[in-house]
Amino acid sequence: MHLLDIDQLRTFVAIADTGSFTRAAEIVHKTQSAVSMQMKRLEDRVGKTIFERDGRLSKLTDEGERLLDYARRIVRLNSECMASFNDNELTGRVRLGLPDDYADRYLPEILARFSRSNPKAEVTVVCEPSHNLIERVQHSDLDLAIITHVDRRGPSEIVRIEQLLWVTSARHGVHEESPVPLALGRPNCDWRHSATEVLESADRTFRVAYVSYHSTAVGAAVLAGLAVSVLPESAVRPGMRILGPSDGFPALPSCKIGLIRARGEENPLADALGVHIKQSLDNLGSTRTMAPLAAE
């Protein structure tokens, strides 16, 4: 059995990202002839042709596309492994994006873990909706982002799955109104789509009363007894009551939380932060065990 070479895989990923042996050679700091030789050896190892010419650019074959998925994971895992042992020496700046509702719940644990291991590193945090963050990562304005995963937006590394929940004020009866007033995200919000689709399927009348990108504003409307909303379990706060089928609110789908990263040159600091993000989210329990609700 032939073992794959990490250095060859790293060069292979660079070629796939740039579409050019020449530009990839600059990224991996090798000559173009050395890059070509590496790819010839990689093809010999896997026993398949992984590149074909498309004019002046290099295009992946079907076998090359299949190898690319494995190559990204192997290179990333190797970087994460080394970062987990060497992150005390890392310095510089890393840019992290996440929606504000995830920031409230996850960021304290993530930053605490990361800063203990990387006291000299600077973390720039950007809070925006997931679709904005995806674009910023694609344009390398962010190094990595925690997002709500939706298949149509492309792949991400799923790091946590939570249940979406209907919430209302524990001290008010707004959920009994008809039509029920809702506090939701903007029209392109996936949680909003889930909420309205479920209510429509159940023939429950509703009206959108409050709209905001920010979970703090949505939560304020709920706590004030002005509206019902949909939140992942991580965003449920004391003073909120969770609603279910017995209250006339059908079950909602789960929410997948994903991690995406900018392509290009290796970034050990981003790799180290990615390790801490996954460890932090894996260690966090459910909201209901950490912050008791006023009523349930």
Coordinates of C-alpha atoms in Angstrom, one line a residue:
M1 CA 0.0 0.0 0.0
H2 CA 1.4 3.4 -1.0
L3 CA 1.4 6.2 1.6
L4 CA 0.5 9.7 0.4
D5 CA 3.0 12.5 0.9
I6 CA 1.7 15.5 2.8
D7 CA 4.0 17.9 0.8
Q8 CA 2.7 16.6 -2.5
L9 CA -0.9 16.9 -1.3
R10 CA -0.3 20.5 -0.1
T11 CA 1.0 21.4 -3.6
F12 CA -1.9 19.6 -5.2
V13 CA -4.4 21.7 -3.2
A14 CA -2.5 24.9 -4.2
I15 CA -2.8 24.0 -7.9
A16 CA -6.5 23.2 -7.5
D17 CA -7.1 26.5 -5.8
T18 CA -5.2 28.6 -8.2
G19 CA -5.8 26.7 -11.4
S20 CA -2.1 27.1 -12.3
F21 CA 1.1 25.2 -11.7
T22 CA 3.0 28.6 -11.9
R23 CA 0.9 30.4 -9.2
A24 CA 0.9 27.3 -7.0
A25 CA 4.7 27.2 -7.2
E26 CA 4.8 30.7 -5.7
I27 CA 2.4 29.7 -2.9
V28 CA 4.4 26.6 -1.9
H29 CA 7.8 28.3 -2.6
K30 CA 9.0 25.8 -5.1
T31 CA 10.1 26.0 -8.7
Q32 CA 7.5 25.1 -11.4
S33 CA 9.6 22.1 -12.5
A34 CA 9.6 20.8 -8.8
V35 CA 5.8 21.2 -8.7
S36 CA 5.4 19.3 -11.9
M37 CA 7.6 16.5 -10.6
Q38 CA 5.6 16.3 -7.4
M39 CA 2.4 15.9 -9.3
K40 CA 3.9 13.2 -11.5
R41 CA 4.9 11.3 -8.4
L42 CA 1.4 11.9 -6.8
E43 CA -0.2 10.5 -9.9
D44 CA 2.1 7.5 -9.7
R45 CA 1.1 6.9 -6.1
V46 CA -2.6 7.0 -6.7
G47 CA -2.3 5.2 -10.1
K48 CA -4.6 7.7 -11.8
T49 CA -4.3 10.8 -14.0
I50 CA -5.4 13.8 -11.8
F51 CA -4.8 16.7 -14.2
E52 CA -5.8 17.5 -17.7
R53 CA -4.9 20.6 -19.7
D54 CA -7.6 23.2 -20.4
G55 CA -5.9 25.8 -22.6
R56 CA -3.1 27.3 -20.4
L57 CA -4.8 26.2 -17.2
S58 CA -4.7 22.9 -15.4
K59 CA -8.1 21.2 -14.8
L60 CA -8.8 18.4 -12.5
T61 CA -10.0 15.1 -13.9
D62 CA -12.8 13.2 -12.1
E63 CA -10.2 11.2 -10.2
G64 CA -8.5 14.5 -9.3
E65 CA -11.7 15.9 -7.9
R66 CA -12.2 12.8 -5.8
L67 CA -8.6 13.1 -4.5
L68 CA -9.0 16.8 -3.8
D69 CA -11.6 16.2 -1.1
Y70 CA -9.3 13.8 0.7
A71 CA -6.2 16.0 0.2
R72 CA -7.9 19.0 1.8
R73 CA -8.9 17.0 4.8
I74 CA -5.5 15.3 5.2
V75 CA -3.5 18.6 4.9
R76 CA -5.9 20.4 7.3
L77 CA -5.7 17.6 9.8
N78 CA -1.9 17.6 9.6
S79 CA -1.9 21.4 10.2
E80 CA -4.3 21.1 13.1
C81 CA -2.3 18.4 14.7
M82 CA 0.9 20.4 14.6
A83 CA -0.9 23.6 15.7
S84 CA -2.3 21.8 18.7
F85 CA 1.3 21.1 19.9
N86 CA 3.0 24.3 18.8
D87 CA 0.3 26.9 19.2
N88 CA 2.1 28.5 22.2
E89 CA 4.6 30.0 19.8
L90 CA 2.1 31.4 17.4
T91 CA 1.8 35.2 16.9
G92 CA 0.0 37.5 14.5
R93 CA -3.6 38.2 13.7
V94 CA -6.5 35.9 12.8
R95 CA -9.9 37.0 11.6
L96 CA -13.0 35.1 12.8
G97 CA -16.6 35.7 11.7
L98 CA -19.8 34.4 13.3
P99 CA -23.4 35.5 13.7
D100 CA -24.1 37.4 16.9
D101 CA -26.4 34.7 18.3
Y102 CA -23.5 32.3 18.2
A103 CA -21.1 34.9 19.5
D104 CA -23.2 35.3 22.7
R105 CA -23.1 31.6 23.4
Y106 CA -19.8 30.3 22.0
L107 CA -17.3 33.1 21.8
P108 CA -16.4 33.4 25.6
E109 CA -15.4 29.7 25.7
I110 CA -13.6 29.9 22.3
L111 CA -11.6 33.0 23.1
A112 CA -10.7 31.8 26.6
R113 CA -9.3 28.6 25.4
F114 CA -7.5 30.2 22.4
S115 CA -5.9 33.0 24.4
R116 CA -4.6 30.7 27.1
S117 CA -2.6 28.8 24.4
N118 CA -1.8 31.8 22.2
P119 CA -1.3 34.9 24.5
K120 CA 0.5 36.8 21.8
A121 CA -2.1 36.3 19.0
E122 CA -4.6 39.0 18.0
V123 CA -8.2 37.9 17.2
T124 CA -10.4 40.1 15.1
V125 CA -14.1 39.2 15.4
V126 CA -16.8 40.1 12.9
C127 CA -20.5 39.4 13.7
E128 CA -22.6 39.2 10.6
P129 CA -25.3 36.8 9.1
S130 CA -24.0 33.6 7.7
H131 CA -24.5 34.4 4.1
N132 CA -22.4 37.6 4.5
L133 CA -19.7 35.6 6.3
I134 CA -19.5 33.0 3.5
E135 CA -18.8 35.7 1.0
R136 CA -16.2 37.3 3.2
V137 CA -14.4 34.0 3.6
Q138 CA -14.5 33.3 -0.1
H139 CA -12.9 36.8 -0.7
S140 CA -10.3 36.1 2.0
D141 CA -11.6 39.0 4.1
L142 CA -11.9 36.5 7.0
D143 CA -9.7 33.5 7.8
L144 CA -12.5 31.4 9.1
A145 CA -16.1 31.6 10.1
I146 CA -18.7 29.8 12.2
I147 CA -22.0 29.7 10.2
T148 CA -25.4 28.1 10.0
H149 CA -24.8 25.3 7.5
V150 CA -27.2 25.1 4.6
D151 CA -26.5 22.6 1.8
R152 CA -27.2 25.0 -1.1
R153 CA -24.6 27.4 0.2
G154 CA -21.8 24.9 -0.2
P155 CA -19.8 22.6 2.0
S156 CA -18.7 23.3 5.6
E157 CA -17.2 21.3 8.4
I158 CA -20.2 20.5 10.7
V159 CA -19.0 21.2 14.3
R160 CA -22.3 21.1 16.2
I161 CA -26.0 20.3 15.7
E162 CA -28.7 22.0 17.7
Q163 CA -32.5 21.8 17.8
L164 CA -34.4 24.9 16.6
L165 CA -37.0 25.8 19.2
W166 CA -40.1 28.0 19.4
V167 CA -39.7 30.5 22.3
T168 CA -42.0 33.0 24.0
S169 CA -41.9 35.1 27.1
A170 CA -42.4 33.1 30.3
R171 CA -44.5 36.0 31.8
H172 CA -46.8 36.7 28.9
G173 CA -49.4 34.8 26.7
V174 CA -48.5 36.3 23.3
H175 CA -48.2 32.8 21.9
E176 CA -52.0 32.4 22.3
E177 CA -52.8 35.3 20.0
S178 CA -54.2 34.7 16.5
P179 CA -52.6 35.5 14.3
V180 CA -49.5 34.9 16.4
P181 CA -46.9 37.8 16.1
L182 CA -43.4 36.7 15.2
A183 CA -40.0 38.2 15.7
L184 CA -37.7 36.8 13.0
G185 CA -34.6 37.5 10.9
R186 CA -34.6 39.1 7.5
P187 CA -36.4 37.4 4.6
N188 CA -33.3 35.5 3.6
C189 CA -32.9 34.0 7.0
D190 CA -33.1 30.2 7.0
W191 CA -34.6 30.0 10.5
R192 CA -37.4 32.4 9.3
H193 CA -38.1 30.1 6.4
S194 CA -38.3 27.1 8.7
A195 CA -40.7 28.9 11.1
T196 CA -43.1 30.1 8.4
E197 CA -43.1 26.8 6.5
V198 CA -44.0 24.9 9.7
L199 CA -46.8 27.2 10.7
E200 CA -48.2 27.3 7.2
S201 CA -48.2 23.4 7.1
A202 CA -50.1 23.4 10.4
D203 CA -52.6 26.0 9.2
R204 CA -51.5 28.3 12.1
T205 CA -52.1 32.0 11.2
F206 CA -49.2 34.4 11.9
R207 CA -47.9 37.8 11.2
V208 CA -44.3 39.0 11.1
A209 CA -44.2 41.8 13.7
Y210 CA -40.5 42.4 14.3
V211 CA -37.5 41.9 12.0
S212 CA -33.8 42.1 12.8
Y213 CA -30.5 40.4 11.9
H214 CA -29.5 40.6 15.5
S215 CA -30.5 38.0 18.1
T216 CA -30.4 40.6 20.9
A217 CA -33.2 42.6 19.2
V218 CA -35.2 39.4 18.5
G219 CA -34.7 38.2 22.1
A220 CA -35.8 41.6 23.4
A221 CA -39.1 41.4 21.5
V222 CA -39.7 37.9 22.9
L223 CA -38.8 38.8 26.5
A224 CA -41.1 41.9 26.4
G225 CA -44.0 39.6 25.5
L226 CA -44.4 41.1 22.0
A227 CA -43.7 38.1 19.8
V228 CA -42.8 34.5 19.5
S229 CA -39.6 33.6 17.8
V230 CA -37.4 30.7 16.6
L231 CA -34.0 30.2 18.1
P232 CA -31.4 27.4 18.3
E233 CA -31.0 25.9 21.7
S234 CA -27.8 27.9 22.3
A235 CA -29.6 31.2 22.0
V236 CA -32.5 30.5 24.5
R237 CA -32.2 32.8 27.5
P238 CA -33.6 32.9 31.0
G239 CA -37.1 34.4 31.0
M240 CA -38.0 32.5 27.8
R241 CA -40.5 29.7 27.6
I242 CA -40.0 26.9 25.1
L243 CA -43.2 26.1 23.1
G244 CA -44.1 22.7 21.6
P245 CA -46.9 20.8 19.8
S246 CA -49.1 21.0 22.9
D247 CA -49.0 24.8 22.6
G248 CA -49.9 24.7 18.9
F249 CA -46.3 25.0 17.6
P250 CA -45.1 22.0 15.6
A251 CA -41.5 20.7 15.9
L252 CA -38.8 22.5 14.0
P253 CA -35.8 21.0 12.1
S254 CA -32.4 20.9 13.7
C255 CA -29.7 23.5 13.0
K256 CA -26.3 22.5 11.7
I257 CA -23.4 24.7 12.7
G258 CA -20.5 24.7 10.3
L259 CA -16.9 25.9 10.2
I260 CA -15.5 27.3 6.9
R261 CA -12.0 28.6 6.1
A262 CA -10.3 30.8 3.5
R263 CA -8.4 29.0 0.8
G264 CA -4.8 29.9 -0.1
E265 CA -1.6 29.8 1.8
E266 CA -1.3 27.8 5.0
N267 CA -2.4 29.8 8.1
P268 CA -1.2 28.0 11.3
L269 CA -2.9 30.6 13.5
A270 CA -6.3 30.0 11.8
D271 CA -5.7 26.2 12.1
A272 CA -5.0 26.6 15.8
L273 CA -8.2 28.6 16.3
G274 CA -10.1 26.1 14.3
V275 CA -9.0 23.4 16.7
H276 CA -10.1 25.4 19.7
I277 CA -13.5 26.2 18.1
K278 CA -14.2 22.5 17.5
Q279 CA -13.1 21.6 21.0
S280 CA -15.1 24.4 22.6
L281 CA -18.3 23.6 20.8
D282 CA -17.9 19.9 21.5
N283 CA -17.4 20.6 25.2
L284 CA -20.5 22.8 25.5
G285 CA -23.6 21.2 26.9
S286 CA -27.2 22.1 26.0
T287 CA -28.4 25.5 27.0
R288 CA -31.1 24.1 29.2
T289 CA -28.5 22.4 31.5
M290 CA -26.4 25.5 31.8
A291 CA -29.0 28.3 32.1
P292 CA -32.3 27.4 33.8
L293 CA -35.4 28.8 32.2
A294 CA -38.1 30.7 34.1
A295 CA -40.6 28.3 32.7
E296 CA -40.7 25.3 30.4

